[in-house]
Coordinates of N, CA and C in Angstrom, one line a residue:
M1 N -14.9 -19.3 -17.3 CA -15.0 -18.8 -15.9 C -16.3 -18.1 -15.5
T2 N -16.8 -18.6 -14.3 CA -18.1 -18.2 -13.8 C -18.1 -16.7 -13.2
E3 N -18.8 -16.0 -13.7 CA -19.0 -14.5 -13.4 C -19.5 -14.3 -11.9
L4 N -19.0 -13.5 -11.3 CA -19.3 -13.1 -10.0 C -20.2 -12.3 -9.8
F5 N -21.1 -12.2 -8.8 CA -22.2 -11.2 -8.5 C -21.8 -10.7 -7.0
P6 N -21.9 -9.4 -6.8 CA -22.0 -8.3 -7.8 C -20.6 -8.1 -8.4
K7 N -20.4 -7.5 -9.6 CA -19.3 -7.3 -10.2 C -18.4 -6.1 -9.6
T8 N -19.0 -5.3 -8.9 CA -18.1 -4.1 -8.2 C -18.5 -3.9 -6.7
H9 N -17.5 -3.5 -6.1 CA -17.8 -3.0 -4.5 C -17.4 -1.4 -4.6
T10 N -18.5 -0.8 -3.9 CA -18.2 0.7 -3.9 C -17.5 1.1 -2.5
V11 N -16.6 1.8 -2.6 CA -15.7 2.2 -1.5 C -15.7 3.7 -1.2
D12 N -15.5 4.2 -0.2 CA -15.4 5.8 0.0 C -13.8 5.9 0.1
I13 N -13.2 6.6 -0.8 CA -11.8 7.0 -0.6 C -11.7 8.6 -0.5
A14 N -11.3 8.9 0.8 CA -11.2 10.2 1.0 C -12.4 11.1 0.8
G15 N -13.6 10.5 0.8 CA -14.8 11.3 0.7 C -15.5 11.1 -0.7
E16 N -14.6 10.3 -1.4 CA -15.5 9.9 -3.0 C -15.8 8.7 -3.1
K17 N -17.0 8.3 -3.4 CA -17.5 7.0 -3.8 C -16.9 6.5 -5.2
I18 N -16.3 5.3 -5.0 CA -15.6 4.7 -6.1 C -16.0 3.3 -6.2
A19 N -16.5 2.8 -7.5 CA -16.9 1.3 -7.8 C -15.3 0.8 -8.2
L20 N -15.1 -0.4 -7.3 CA -14.0 -1.2 -8.0 C -14.4 -2.4 -8.2
P21 N -13.7 -3.1 -9.5 CA -14.2 -4.4 -9.6 C -13.8 -5.5 -8.8
I22 N -14.7 -6.3 -8.6 CA -14.4 -7.5 -7.6 C -14.0 -8.6 -8.5
V23 N -12.6 -9.1 -8.1 CA -11.8 -10.0 -8.8 C -11.5 -11.4 -8.0
K24 N -11.7 -12.5 -8.5 CA -11.7 -13.7 -8.0 C -10.1 -14.1 -7.9
I25 N -9.7 -14.4 -6.7 CA -8.4 -14.9 -6.3 C -8.2 -16.4 -6.3
H26 N -9.1 -17.1 -5.8 CA -9.3 -18.6 -5.8 C -10.9 -18.9 -5.6
D27 N -11.1 -20.2 -5.6 CA -12.5 -20.5 -5.5 C -13.3 -20.0 -4.4
T28 N -12.7 -19.6 -3.4 CA -13.6 -19.1 -2.2 C -13.3 -17.8 -1.8
L29 N -12.3 -17.1 -2.5 CA -11.9 -15.8 -2.1 C -11.9 -14.9 -3.3
A30 N -12.3 -13.6 -2.9 CA -12.2 -12.5 -3.9 C -12.1 -11.4 -3.4
I31 N -11.4 -10.3 -4.0 CA -10.9 -8.9 -3.6 C -11.6 -7.9 -4.5
S32 N -11.7 -6.7 -4.0 CA -11.9 -5.6 -4.9 C -10.6 -4.9 -5.2
L33 N -10.3 -4.7 -6.5 CA -9.0 -4.4 -7.1 C -9.0 -2.7 -7.4
L34 N -8.1 -2.2 -6.8 CA -7.7 -0.8 -7.1 C -6.6 -0.8 -8.0
M35 N -6.5 -0.4 -9.3 CA -5.4 -0.1 -10.1 C -5.2 1.4 -10.1
V36 N -4.4 1.9 -9.2 CA -4.2 3.4 -9.2 C -3.8 4.0 -10.6
I37 N -2.9 3.2 -11.3 CA -2.2 3.7 -12.6 C -3.3 3.9 -13.5
D38 N -4.5 3.3 -13.4 CA -5.6 3.5 -14.3 C -6.7 4.6 -14.0
M39 N -6.5 5.2 -12.8 CA -7.4 6.1 -12.2 C -7.5 7.5 -12.6
G40 N -6.5 7.8 -13.4 CA -6.5 9.2 -13.9 C -5.5 10.1 -13.1
V41 N -5.3 11.3 -13.6 CA -4.4 12.3 -12.8 C -5.1 13.1 -11.8
K42 N -6.5 13.3 -12.0 CA -7.2 14.1 -11.0 C -7.4 13.1 -9.5
F43 N -7.5 11.8 -9.9 CA -7.5 10.9 -8.7 C -6.3 11.0 -8.0
G44 N -5.0 11.0 -8.7 CA -3.7 11.1 -8.1 C -3.6 12.3 -7.4
E45 N -4.0 13.4 -7.9 CA -3.9 14.7 -7.1 C -4.8 14.7 -5.8
R46 N -6.0 14.1 -6.0 CA -6.7 14.2 -4.9 C -6.2 13.2 -3.6
I47 N -5.7 12.0 -4.0 CA -5.2 11.1 -2.9 C -4.0 11.8 -2.4
G48 N -3.2 12.5 -3.3 CA -2.0 13.1 -2.7 C -2.3 14.2 -1.6
A49 N -3.2 15.1 -2.0 CA -3.8 16.1 -1.1 C -4.2 15.8 0.2
A50 N -5.0 14.5 0.2 CA -5.7 14.0 1.2 C -4.7 13.4 2.3
M51 N -3.7 12.7 1.5 CA -2.6 12.1 2.3 C -1.8 13.3 3.0
A52 N -1.5 14.3 2.3 CA -0.6 15.4 2.8 C -1.3 16.1 3.9
K53 N -2.5 16.1 4.0 CA -3.2 16.6 5.1 C -3.1 15.8 6.6
R54 N -2.9 14.7 6.2 CA -2.9 13.5 7.4 C -1.4 13.6 7.7
F55 N -0.4 13.7 7.1 CA 0.9 13.6 7.4 C 1.7 14.8 7.3
A56 N 1.1 16.0 7.1 CA 1.9 17.2 7.2 C 2.3 17.7 8.7
A57 N 1.6 17.3 9.6 CA 2.2 17.6 11.1 C 3.4 16.8 11.5
K58 N 3.5 15.5 10.7 CA 4.7 14.8 11.1 C 6.0 15.3 10.5
Q59 N 5.7 16.4 9.7 CA 6.8 17.0 9.3 C 8.0 16.2 8.5
P60 N 7.5 15.3 7.5 CA 8.4 14.3 6.9 C 9.3 15.0 6.0
D61 N 10.6 14.2 6.1 CA 11.8 14.8 4.9 C 11.6 14.4 3.7
I62 N 11.1 13.0 3.5 CA 11.0 12.3 2.3 C 10.1 11.2 2.3
V63 N 9.7 10.8 1.2 CA 8.5 9.9 1.1 C 9.2 8.6 0.3
V64 N 8.8 7.5 0.6 CA 9.3 6.3 0.2 C 8.2 5.4 -0.5
G65 N 8.2 4.9 -1.7 CA 7.0 4.3 -2.3 C 7.7 3.0 -2.9
S66 N 6.7 1.9 -3.0 CA 7.2 0.7 -3.7 C 6.6 0.6 -5.0
A67 N 7.5 0.2 -6.0 CA 7.1 0.2 -7.4 C 6.1 -1.3 -7.4
T68 N 5.3 -1.3 -8.3 CA 4.9 -0.1 -9.2 C 3.7 0.7 -8.8
L69 N 2.8 0.2 -8.2 CA 1.5 0.8 -8.0 C 1.8 1.9 -6.7
G70 N 2.8 2.0 -6.1 CA 3.2 2.9 -5.0 C 3.8 4.0 -5.7
I71 N 4.1 4.0 -6.8 CA 4.9 5.2 -7.4 C 4.1 6.5 -7.5
P72 N 2.9 6.3 -8.1 CA 2.2 7.5 -8.1 C 1.8 8.2 -6.8
V73 N 1.4 7.2 -6.0 CA 1.4 7.8 -4.5 C 2.4 8.5 -3.9
A74 N 3.5 8.0 -4.1 CA 4.8 8.7 -3.7 C 4.9 10.0 -4.4
I75 N 4.8 9.9 -5.6 CA 4.9 11.4 -6.3 C 3.9 12.5 -5.8
E76 N 2.5 11.8 -5.7 CA 1.5 13.1 -5.4 C 1.8 13.3 -4.0
L77 N 2.0 12.4 -3.1 CA 2.2 12.9 -1.9 C 3.4 13.7 -1.5
S78 N 4.6 13.7 -2.1 CA 5.8 14.4 -2.0 C 5.4 15.7 -2.8
R79 N 4.7 15.9 -3.9 CA 4.1 17.1 -4.5 C 3.4 18.1 -3.5
H80 N 2.4 17.3 -2.9 CA 1.6 18.1 -1.9 C 2.1 18.5 -0.6
L81 N 3.3 17.8 -0.3 CA 4.0 18.0 1.0 C 5.2 19.4 0.6
G82 N 5.3 19.4 -0.6 CA 6.2 20.4 -1.1 C 7.8 19.9 -1.0
L83 N 7.8 18.5 -1.1 CA 9.1 17.8 -1.2 C 9.2 17.4 -2.7
D84 N 10.7 17.7 -3.1 CA 11.0 17.6 -4.4 C 11.6 16.0 -4.5
Q85 N 12.2 15.5 -3.6 CA 12.9 14.1 -3.8 C 12.0 13.2 -3.1
Y86 N 12.1 12.0 -3.7 CA 11.5 10.7 -3.1 C 12.2 9.7 -3.5
V87 N 11.9 8.4 -2.7 CA 12.6 7.1 -3.1 C 11.6 6.1 -3.6
I88 N 11.9 5.3 -4.6 CA 11.2 4.3 -4.9 C 12.0 2.8 -4.7
L89 N 11.4 2.0 -4.0 CA 11.7 0.5 -3.6 C 11.5 -0.3 -5.0
Q90 N 12.5 -0.7 -5.5 CA 12.2 -1.6 -6.9 C 11.9 -3.1 -6.5
K91 N 11.1 -3.7 -7.7 CA 10.9 -5.2 -7.2 C 11.5 -5.9 -8.6
S92 N 12.2 -5.3 -9.6 CA 12.9 -6.1 -10.4 C 14.4 -5.7 -10.4
P93 N 15.5 -6.6 -10.7 CA 16.7 -6.4 -10.4 C 17.4 -5.5 -11.7
K94 N 17.1 -4.3 -11.4 CA 17.8 -3.3 -12.6 C 19.4 -3.4 -12.6
I95 N 20.1 -3.1 -13.6 CA 21.5 -3.2 -13.8 C 22.3 -2.4 -12.5
H96 N 21.6 -1.3 -12.0 CA 22.2 -0.6 -11.1 C 22.1 -1.1 -9.6
L97 N 21.3 -2.2 -9.6 CA 20.8 -2.6 -8.1 C 21.7 -3.8 -7.9
G98 N 22.7 -4.0 -8.4 CA 23.5 -5.4 -8.2 C 23.9 -5.6 -6.7
D99 N 24.1 -4.3 -6.1 CA 24.5 -4.6 -4.6 C 23.4 -3.9 -3.6
A100 N 22.2 -3.9 -4.0 CA 21.0 -3.1 -3.3 C 20.8 -4.0 -2.0
L101 N 20.2 -3.3 -0.9 CA 19.7 -3.9 0.0 C 18.3 -4.6 -0.5
V102 N 18.2 -5.9 0.2 CA 17.0 -6.8 -0.4 C 16.3 -7.3 0.7
E103 N 14.9 -7.3 0.6 CA 14.0 -8.0 1.4 C 13.1 -8.8 0.6
Q104 N 12.6 -10.1 1.2 CA 11.5 -10.9 0.4 C 10.2 -10.3 0.7
V105 N 9.3 -10.6 -0.4 CA 7.9 -10.3 -0.3 C 7.2 -11.2 -0.7
K106 N 5.8 -11.5 -0.3 CA 4.8 -12.2 -0.7 C 3.5 -11.3 -0.9
S107 N 2.9 -11.4 -1.8 CA 1.8 -10.5 -2.2 C 0.4 -11.3 -2.5
V108 N -0.8 -10.8 -2.3 CA -2.2 -11.4 -2.5 C -2.2 -11.4 -4.1
T109 N -1.8 -10.3 -4.7 CA -2.2 -10.1 -6.1 C -1.0 -10.6 -7.1
S110 N 0.2 -10.9 -6.6 CA 1.2 -11.4 -7.5 C 1.7 -12.9 -7.0
A111 N 1.6 -13.8 -7.9 CA 2.1 -15.2 -7.8 C 3.5 -15.2 -7.3
G112 N 3.5 -16.2 -6.4 CA 5.1 -16.4 -5.9 C 5.6 -15.5 -5.0
S113 N 6.9 -15.6 -4.6 CA 7.7 -14.7 -3.8 C 8.3 -13.6 -4.7
Q114 N 8.4 -12.5 -4.2 CA 9.0 -11.4 -4.9 C 10.3 -10.7 -4.1
R115 N 10.8 -9.9 -4.4 CA 12.0 -9.3 -3.6 C 11.6 -7.6 -3.8
L116 N 12.1 -6.9 -2.7 CA 12.0 -5.4 -2.6 C 13.5 -5.0 -2.5
L117 N 13.7 -4.3 -3.3 CA 15.2 -3.8 -3.5 C 15.2 -2.2 -3.1
L118 N 16.4 -1.8 -2.2 CA 16.7 -0.4 -2.3 C 18.0 0.0 -2.5
D119 N 18.1 0.8 -3.6 CA 19.4 1.3 -4.2 C 20.4 1.7 -3.1
R120 N 21.4 1.0 -2.8 CA 22.5 1.8 -2.0 C 22.7 3.3 -2.0
Q121 N 22.5 3.8 -3.3 CA 22.8 5.1 -3.5 C 21.7 5.9 -2.9
A122 N 20.5 5.3 -2.5 CA 19.6 6.2 -1.9 C 19.6 5.9 -0.2
I123 N 20.4 5.4 0.3 CA 20.6 5.4 1.7 C 21.0 6.7 2.3
K124 N 21.8 7.6 1.7 CA 22.0 8.9 2.0 C 21.1 9.9 2.0
L125 N 20.0 9.5 1.2 CA 18.7 10.3 1.2 C 17.7 9.9 2.4
L126 N 18.1 8.7 3.1 CA 17.1 8.3 4.2 C 17.7 8.4 5.5
K127 N 19.0 8.4 5.5 CA 19.7 8.2 6.8 C 19.5 9.3 7.7
G128 N 18.9 9.1 8.8 CA 18.6 10.4 9.8 C 17.4 11.1 9.5
K129 N 16.7 10.9 8.4 CA 15.5 11.5 8.0 C 14.2 11.1 8.4
R130 N 13.2 11.9 8.5 CA 12.0 11.4 8.8 C 11.1 11.1 7.6
V131 N 10.8 9.7 7.6 CA 10.2 9.1 6.4 C 8.8 8.8 6.5
V132 N 8.1 8.8 5.6 CA 6.6 8.5 5.3 C 6.7 7.4 4.2
I133 N 6.2 6.2 4.4 CA 6.3 5.1 3.6 C 4.8 5.0 2.9
V134 N 4.7 4.8 1.6 CA 3.4 4.7 1.0 C 3.3 3.7 0.0
D135 N 2.0 3.2 0.0 CA 1.7 2.3 -1.1 C 0.1 2.3 -1.6
D136 N -0.2 1.5 -2.3 CA -1.6 1.6 -2.9 C -2.6 1.1 -1.8
V137 N -2.2 -0.3 -1.5 CA -3.0 -1.1 -0.7 C -2.2 -1.7 0.4
V138 N -2.5 -2.0 1.5 CA -2.1 -2.9 2.4 C -3.0 -3.9 2.7
A139 N -2.4 -5.3 2.5 CA -3.4 -6.3 2.6 C -2.9 -7.4 3.5
T140 N -1.9 -8.2 3.2 CA -1.1 -9.2 4.0 C -0.2 -8.4 4.8
G141 N 0.3 -7.3 4.3 CA 1.3 -6.7 5.1 C 2.8 -6.8 4.9
S142 N 2.8 -8.0 4.0 CA 4.3 -8.4 3.7 C 5.1 -7.5 3.1
S143 N 4.6 -6.8 2.0 CA 5.3 -5.9 1.1 C 5.6 -4.7 2.2
M144 N 4.7 -4.1 2.8 CA 4.8 -3.0 3.6 C 5.9 -3.3 4.6
A145 N 5.8 -4.4 5.3 CA 6.7 -4.9 6.4 C 8.3 -4.9 5.7
A146 N 8.3 -5.5 4.7 CA 9.7 -5.3 3.9 C 10.1 -3.9 3.6
A147 N 9.3 -3.0 3.1 CA 9.7 -1.6 3.1 C 10.1 -1.1 4.3
V148 N 9.4 -1.2 5.4 CA 9.7 -0.8 6.8 C 11.2 -1.4 7.1
R149 N 11.4 -2.6 7.0 CA 12.8 -3.2 7.3 C 14.0 -2.3 6.3
L150 N 13.7 -2.3 5.1 CA 14.6 -1.6 4.3 C 14.9 0.0 4.7
V151 N 14.0 0.7 4.9 CA 14.0 2.0 5.4 C 14.9 1.9 6.7
R152 N 14.4 1.2 7.6 CA 15.2 1.1 8.9 C 16.7 0.8 8.6
Q153 N 17.0 -0.2 7.8 CA 18.2 -0.5 7.5 C 19.1 0.6 6.9
A154 N 18.4 1.4 6.2 CA 19.1 2.6 5.6 C 19.3 3.8 6.7
G155 N 18.6 3.5 8.1 CA 18.9 4.6 9.0 C 17.7 5.6 8.9
G156 N 16.5 5.5 8.3 CA 15.4 6.2 8.3 C 14.5 6.2 9.5
D157 N 14.1 7.2 10.0 CA 13.1 7.3 11.1 C 11.6 7.3 10.5
I158 N 10.8 6.1 10.6 CA 9.6 6.1 10.0 C 8.5 6.9 10.9
V159 N 8.0 8.0 10.3 CA 7.2 8.8 11.1 C 5.6 8.5 10.7
G160 N 5.4 7.7 9.5 CA 4.0 7.4 9.1 C 4.0 6.4 8.0
I161 N 2.8 5.6 7.7 CA 2.7 4.7 6.7 C 1.4 5.1 6.0
G162 N 1.5 5.3 5.0 CA 0.3 6.0 4.1 C -0.2 4.9 3.0
V163 N -1.4 4.7 2.9 CA -2.0 3.7 2.0 C -3.3 4.3 1.5
I164 N -3.6 3.9 0.1 CA -5.1 4.6 -0.3 C -6.3 3.7 0.5
L165 N -5.7 2.4 0.4 CA -6.9 1.4 1.1 C -6.2 0.3 1.9
T166 N -6.7 0.3 3.1 CA -6.4 -1.1 3.8 C -7.5 -2.0 3.5
E167 N -6.9 -3.3 3.4 CA -7.8 -4.4 2.9 C -7.6 -5.5 4.1
G168 N -8.8 -5.7 4.7 CA -9.0 -6.6 5.7 C -8.1 -6.3 7.0
H169 N -7.6 -7.1 7.7 CA -6.9 -7.0 8.8 C -5.7 -8.0 9.0
D170 N -5.3 -8.7 8.0 CA -4.2 -9.8 8.1 C -2.8 -8.9 8.2
W171 N -2.8 -7.7 7.9 CA -1.6 -6.8 7.8 C -1.2 -6.5 9.3
R172 N -2.3 -6.3 10.1 CA -2.0 -5.7 11.5 C -0.9 -6.7 12.2
P173 N -1.0 -7.9 12.5 CA -0.1 -8.7 13.1 C 1.2 -8.8 12.6
V174 N 1.2 -8.7 11.1 CA 2.6 -8.7 10.2 C 3.4 -7.6 10.7
L175 N 2.8 -6.4 10.7 CA 3.5 -5.0 10.9 C 3.6 -4.9 12.4
G176 N 2.8 -5.6 13.3 CA 3.1 -5.5 14.7 C 2.9 -4.1 15.2
D177 N 3.8 -3.7 15.9 CA 3.7 -2.2 16.6 C 3.6 -1.2 15.3
D178 N 4.2 -1.6 14.3 CA 4.3 -0.6 13.3 C 2.8 -0.2 12.6
A179 N 1.9 -1.4 12.8 CA 0.6 -1.1 12.3 C -0.1 0.3 12.8
K180 N 0.3 0.9 13.9 CA -0.3 2.1 14.6 C 0.3 3.2 13.7
L181 N 1.2 3.0 12.8 CA 1.5 4.2 12.1 C 0.8 4.2 10.7
V182 N 0.0 3.3 10.4 CA -0.7 3.2 9.3 C -1.8 4.0 9.2
T183 N -2.2 4.8 8.0 CA -3.2 5.8 7.7 C -3.8 5.4 6.4
G184 N -5.0 5.1 6.4 CA -5.6 4.6 5.0 C -6.6 5.7 4.7
L185 N -6.8 5.9 3.4 CA -7.9 7.0 3.0 C -9.3 6.2 2.7
G186 N -9.3 4.9 3.0 CA -10.5 4.1 2.8 C -10.1 2.6 3.2
H187 N -11.2 1.7 3.2 CA -11.0 0.3 3.7 C -12.0 -0.7 2.8
I188 N -11.3 -1.7 2.4 CA -12.1 -2.7 1.6 C -12.1 -4.0 2.3
P189 N -13.2 -4.8 2.4 CA -13.1 -6.1 2.9 C -12.6 -7.2 1.8
Q190 N -12.4 -8.3 2.4 CA -12.4 -9.3 1.4 C -13.6 -10.1 1.2
F191 N -13.7 -10.9 0.3 CA -15.2 -11.3 -0.2 C -15.0 -13.0 -0.1
K192 N -16.2 -13.6 0.5 CA -16.0 -15.1 0.5 C -17.1 -15.2 -0.8
I193 N -16.7 -16.5 -1.6 CA -17.4 -16.8 -2.8 C -18.2 -18.1 -2.5
A194 N -19.6 -18.1 -2.8 CA -20.2 -19.3 -2.8 C -21.5 -19.1 -3.8
N195 N -21.4 -20.0 -4.8 CA -22.4 -20.3 -5.7 C -22.5 -19.0 -6.6
G196 N -21.2 -18.5 -6.9 CA -21.0 -17.3 -7.6 C -21.3 -16.0 -7.2
I197 N -21.7 -15.9 -6.0 CA -22.0 -14.7 -5.1 C -20.8 -14.3 -4.2
A198 N -20.3 -13.1 -4.4 CA -19.2 -12.6 -3.5 C -19.9 -11.9 -2.5
T199 N -19.4 -12.2 -1.2 CA -20.1 -11.6 -0.1 C -18.9 -10.9 0.9
P200 N -19.1 -9.9 1.4 CA -18.0 -9.5 2.2 C -17.9 -10.2 3.5
D201 N -16.5 -10.6 3.8 CA -16.2 -11.3 4.9 C -16.5 -10.5 6.0
P202 N -17.4 -10.6 7.1 CA -17.5 -9.6 8.2 C -16.3 -9.6 8.8
A203 N -15.3 -10.6 9.2 CA -14.1 -10.5 9.9 C -13.1 -9.5 9.2
T204 N -13.3 -9.3 7.9 CA -12.5 -8.2 7.2 C -13.0 -6.8 7.1
E205 N -14.3 -6.5 7.6 CA -14.7 -5.4 7.5 C -13.9 -4.4 8.3
A206 N -14.1 -3.0 8.1 CA -13.5 -1.8 8.8 C -13.6 -2.0 10.4
D207 N -14.8 -2.3 10.8 CA -15.1 -2.1 12.2 C -15.0 -3.4 12.8
A208 N -14.5 -4.7 12.0 CA -14.3 -5.8 12.7 C -13.1 -5.7 13.8
V209 N -13.2 -6.6 14.8 CA -12.1 -6.7 15.7 C -10.9 -7.6 15.4
P210 N -9.9 -7.2 14.6 CA -8.9 -8.1 14.3 C -8.6 -9.2 15.2
A211 N -8.6 -10.5 14.8 CA -8.0 -11.7 15.5 C -6.5 -11.7 15.6
H212 N -6.1 -12.1 16.9 CA -4.7 -12.3 17.2 C -4.3 -13.5 17.9

Protein backbone atom coordinates (compact mmCIF):
# COMPACT_ATOMS: atom_id res chain seq x y z
CA MET A 1 0.00 0.00 0.00
CA THR A 2 1.35 3.43 -0.99
CA GLU A 3 1.95 5.69 1.99
CA LEU A 4 0.19 9.01 2.07
CA PHE A 5 1.88 12.34 2.60
CA PRO A 6 1.47 14.03 4.97
CA LYS A 7 0.88 11.27 7.49
CA THR A 8 -0.96 13.45 10.00
CA HIS A 9 -3.31 16.42 10.17
CA THR A 10 -3.18 18.79 13.15
CA VAL A 11 -6.53 19.88 14.56
CA ASP A 12 -7.48 22.22 17.38
CA ILE A 13 -9.74 20.38 19.84
CA ALA A 14 -11.06 22.74 22.51
CA GLY A 15 -7.85 24.76 22.42
CA GLU A 16 -5.33 21.90 22.22
CA LYS A 17 -3.45 21.02 19.03
CA ILE A 18 -3.58 17.30 18.27
CA ALA A 19 -1.99 15.45 15.32
CA LEU A 20 -4.36 12.84 13.90
CA PRO A 21 -3.27 10.13 11.43
CA ILE A 22 -4.54 10.51 7.86
CA VAL A 23 -6.17 7.27 6.75
CA LYS A 24 -7.07 6.23 3.20
CA ILE A 25 -10.75 5.34 2.70
CA HIS A 26 -10.47 4.64 -1.03
CA ASP A 27 -8.26 5.66 -3.97
CA THR A 28 -9.27 9.32 -3.95
CA LEU A 29 -10.49 9.91 -0.38
CA ALA A 30 -8.79 10.03 3.02
CA ILE A 31 -9.86 11.21 6.46
CA SER A 32 -8.03 12.12 9.66
CA LEU A 33 -8.89 9.50 12.25
CA LEU A 34 -9.71 10.21 15.89
CA MET A 35 -9.73 7.10 18.09
CA VAL A 36 -10.99 8.57 21.35
CA ILE A 37 -10.50 5.28 23.21
CA ASP A 38 -6.75 5.57 22.54
CA MET A 39 -6.41 9.20 23.66
CA GLY A 40 -6.06 8.62 27.39
CA VAL A 41 -7.92 9.62 30.54
CA LYS A 42 -6.81 13.27 30.60
CA PHE A 43 -8.10 13.82 27.06
CA GLY A 44 -11.46 12.40 28.08
CA GLU A 45 -11.62 14.65 31.11
CA ARG A 46 -10.75 17.69 29.02
CA ILE A 47 -13.38 17.08 26.34
CA GLY A 48 -15.97 16.35 29.02
CA ALA A 49 -15.25 19.65 30.74
CA ALA A 50 -15.26 21.56 27.44
CA MET A 51 -18.59 20.09 26.38
CA ALA A 52 -20.11 20.69 29.81
CA LYS A 53 -19.31 24.40 29.51
CA ARG A 54 -21.18 24.49 26.22
CA PHE A 55 -24.25 22.54 27.36
CA ALA A 56 -24.70 23.43 31.04
CA ALA A 57 -27.05 26.31 30.19
CA LYS A 58 -29.33 23.85 28.36
CA GLN A 59 -29.92 22.11 31.71
CA PRO A 60 -29.96 18.55 30.32
CA ASP A 61 -31.40 15.76 32.43
CA ILE A 62 -29.48 12.96 30.72
CA VAL A 63 -26.81 12.26 28.08
CA VAL A 64 -27.15 9.70 25.29
CA GLY A 65 -24.13 8.28 23.44
CA SER A 66 -23.61 5.68 20.72
CA ALA A 67 -21.38 2.62 21.10
CA THR A 68 -18.49 2.31 20.87
CA LEU A 69 -16.62 5.57 20.48
CA GLY A 70 -19.42 7.69 21.89
CA ILE A 71 -19.30 5.88 25.23
CA PRO A 72 -16.36 7.76 26.80
CA VAL A 73 -17.82 11.05 25.53
CA ALA A 74 -21.16 10.30 27.21
CA ILE A 75 -19.50 9.28 30.46
CA GLU A 76 -17.22 12.32 30.69
CA LEU A 77 -19.93 14.82 29.75
CA SER A 78 -22.28 13.26 32.32
CA ARG A 79 -19.55 13.44 34.97
CA HIS A 80 -18.85 17.12 34.32
CA LEU A 81 -22.54 18.00 34.25
CA GLY A 82 -23.00 16.27 37.61
CA LEU A 83 -25.32 13.64 36.12
CA ASP A 84 -25.12 10.04 37.34
CA GLN A 85 -27.22 8.29 34.70
CA TYR A 86 -26.57 8.07 30.95
CA VAL A 87 -27.90 5.93 28.09
CA ILE A 88 -25.82 4.09 25.47
CA LEU A 89 -27.24 3.16 22.07
CA GLN A 90 -25.86 -0.24 21.06
CA LYS A 91 -24.74 -1.48 17.64
CA SER A 92 -24.64 -5.22 18.35
CA PRO A 93 -27.74 -7.27 19.24
CA LYS A 94 -27.12 -8.20 22.89
CA ILE A 95 -29.39 -10.84 24.43
CA HIS A 96 -31.41 -8.24 26.35
CA LEU A 97 -32.09 -6.21 23.19
CA GLY A 98 -34.47 -8.62 21.48
CA ASP A 99 -37.32 -6.10 21.45
CA ALA A 100 -35.18 -2.95 21.22
CA LEU A 101 -36.09 0.12 19.19
CA VAL A 102 -33.97 -0.09 16.01
CA GLU A 103 -32.71 2.36 13.37
CA GLN A 104 -30.46 1.64 10.36
CA VAL A 105 -27.08 3.40 10.02
CA LYS A 106 -24.39 3.83 7.37
CA SER A 107 -20.90 4.92 8.42
CA VAL A 108 -17.76 6.30 6.72
CA THR A 109 -15.42 4.15 8.83
CA SER A 110 -17.48 0.93 9.03
CA ALA A 111 -18.23 -1.28 6.04
CA GLY A 112 -21.83 -2.00 5.12
CA SER A 113 -24.92 -1.00 7.04
CA GLN A 114 -25.30 -1.18 10.79
CA ARG A 115 -28.11 -0.93 13.27
CA LEU A 116 -28.47 1.34 16.26
CA LEU A 117 -30.51 -0.10 19.11
CA LEU A 118 -32.17 1.46 22.15
CA ASP A 119 -33.06 -0.85 25.03
CA ARG A 120 -36.76 -0.44 25.80
CA GLN A 121 -35.84 -0.40 29.49
CA ALA A 122 -34.13 2.95 28.83
CA ILE A 123 -37.28 4.60 27.48
CA LYS A 124 -38.36 5.58 30.99
CA LEU A 125 -35.02 7.39 31.43
CA LEU A 126 -35.63 9.50 28.32
CA LYS A 127 -39.37 10.13 28.17
CA GLY A 128 -40.10 13.79 28.86
CA LYS A 129 -36.43 14.49 29.68
CA ARG A 130 -34.05 17.10 28.29
CA VAL A 131 -31.45 15.12 26.34
CA VAL A 132 -28.00 15.86 24.92
CA ILE A 133 -26.83 13.31 22.33
CA VAL A 134 -23.06 12.87 21.92
CA ASP A 135 -20.60 11.03 19.71
CA ASP A 136 -16.93 11.26 18.80
CA VAL A 137 -17.30 12.53 15.22
CA VAL A 138 -20.20 13.48 12.96
CA ALA A 139 -19.34 12.87 9.28
CA THR A 140 -22.15 11.53 7.09
CA GLY A 141 -24.72 12.30 9.78
CA SER A 142 -26.36 8.89 9.36
CA SER A 143 -25.47 7.58 12.81
CA MET A 144 -26.42 10.84 14.52
CA ALA A 145 -29.71 11.05 12.62
CA ALA A 146 -30.52 7.50 13.76
CA ALA A 147 -29.72 8.45 17.36
CA VAL A 148 -31.99 11.49 17.08
CA ARG A 149 -34.85 9.33 15.79
CA LEU A 150 -34.42 6.80 18.60
CA VAL A 151 -34.39 9.45 21.32
CA ARG A 152 -37.52 11.05 19.91
CA GLN A 153 -39.25 7.66 19.63
CA ALA A 154 -38.54 7.30 23.35
CA GLY A 155 -40.13 10.69 24.04
CA GLY A 156 -36.94 12.61 24.77
CA ASP A 157 -36.60 16.36 24.16
CA ILE A 158 -33.26 16.90 22.40
CA VAL A 159 -31.72 20.16 23.59
CA GLY A 160 -28.25 19.67 22.09
CA ILE A 161 -25.93 17.45 20.07
CA GLY A 162 -22.26 17.35 21.05
CA VAL A 163 -19.31 15.90 19.14
CA ILE A 164 -15.58 16.12 19.56
CA LEU A 165 -15.17 16.80 15.83
CA THR A 166 -17.33 17.75 12.90
CA GLU A 167 -16.00 16.29 9.63
CA GLY A 168 -16.84 18.05 6.38
CA HIS A 169 -20.44 19.16 5.88
CA ASP A 170 -22.30 16.12 4.50
CA TRP A 171 -23.99 15.70 7.87
CA ARG A 172 -25.79 19.03 7.66
CA PRO A 173 -28.46 18.13 5.06
CA VAL A 174 -28.85 14.66 6.61
CA LEU A 175 -29.69 16.19 10.00
CA GLY A 176 -31.76 18.98 8.46
CA ASP A 177 -33.08 21.41 11.05
CA ASP A 178 -31.36 19.39 13.79
CA ALA A 179 -27.96 20.45 12.39
CA LYS A 180 -28.31 23.70 14.31
CA LEU A 181 -28.24 21.69 17.55
CA VAL A 182 -24.71 20.43 16.82
CA THR A 183 -21.78 21.77 18.82
CA GLY A 184 -18.28 20.51 17.99
CA LEU A 185 -15.02 21.04 19.85
CA GLY A 186 -13.11 21.08 16.54
CA HIS A 187 -13.42 20.47 12.79
CA ILE A 188 -11.60 18.24 10.31
CA PRO A 189 -11.79 18.35 6.52
CA GLN A 190 -11.80 15.36 4.22
CA PHE A 191 -8.79 14.85 1.94
CA LYS A 192 -8.43 14.32 -1.79
CA ILE A 193 -5.69 11.87 -2.79
CA ALA A 194 -3.57 12.40 -5.91
CA ASN A 195 -0.16 10.79 -6.51
CA GLY A 196 0.11 9.82 -2.85
CA ILE A 197 -0.52 13.37 -1.64
CA ALA A 198 -3.49 13.98 0.68
CA THR A 199 -4.81 17.52 0.25
CA PRO A 200 -7.68 19.00 2.27
CA ASP A 201 -10.80 19.34 0.14
CA PRO A 202 -11.71 23.06 0.33
CA ALA A 203 -15.42 22.22 0.22
CA THR A 204 -15.06 20.33 3.51
CA GLU A 205 -13.12 22.95 5.45
CA ALA A 206 -14.74 24.57 8.49
CA ASP A 207 -15.41 27.88 6.76
CA ALA A 208 -16.74 26.37 3.51
CA VAL A 209 -20.31 27.17 2.54
CA PRO A 210 -22.15 23.81 2.60
CA ALA A 211 -23.73 22.78 -0.70
CA HIS A 212 -27.48 22.11 -0.62
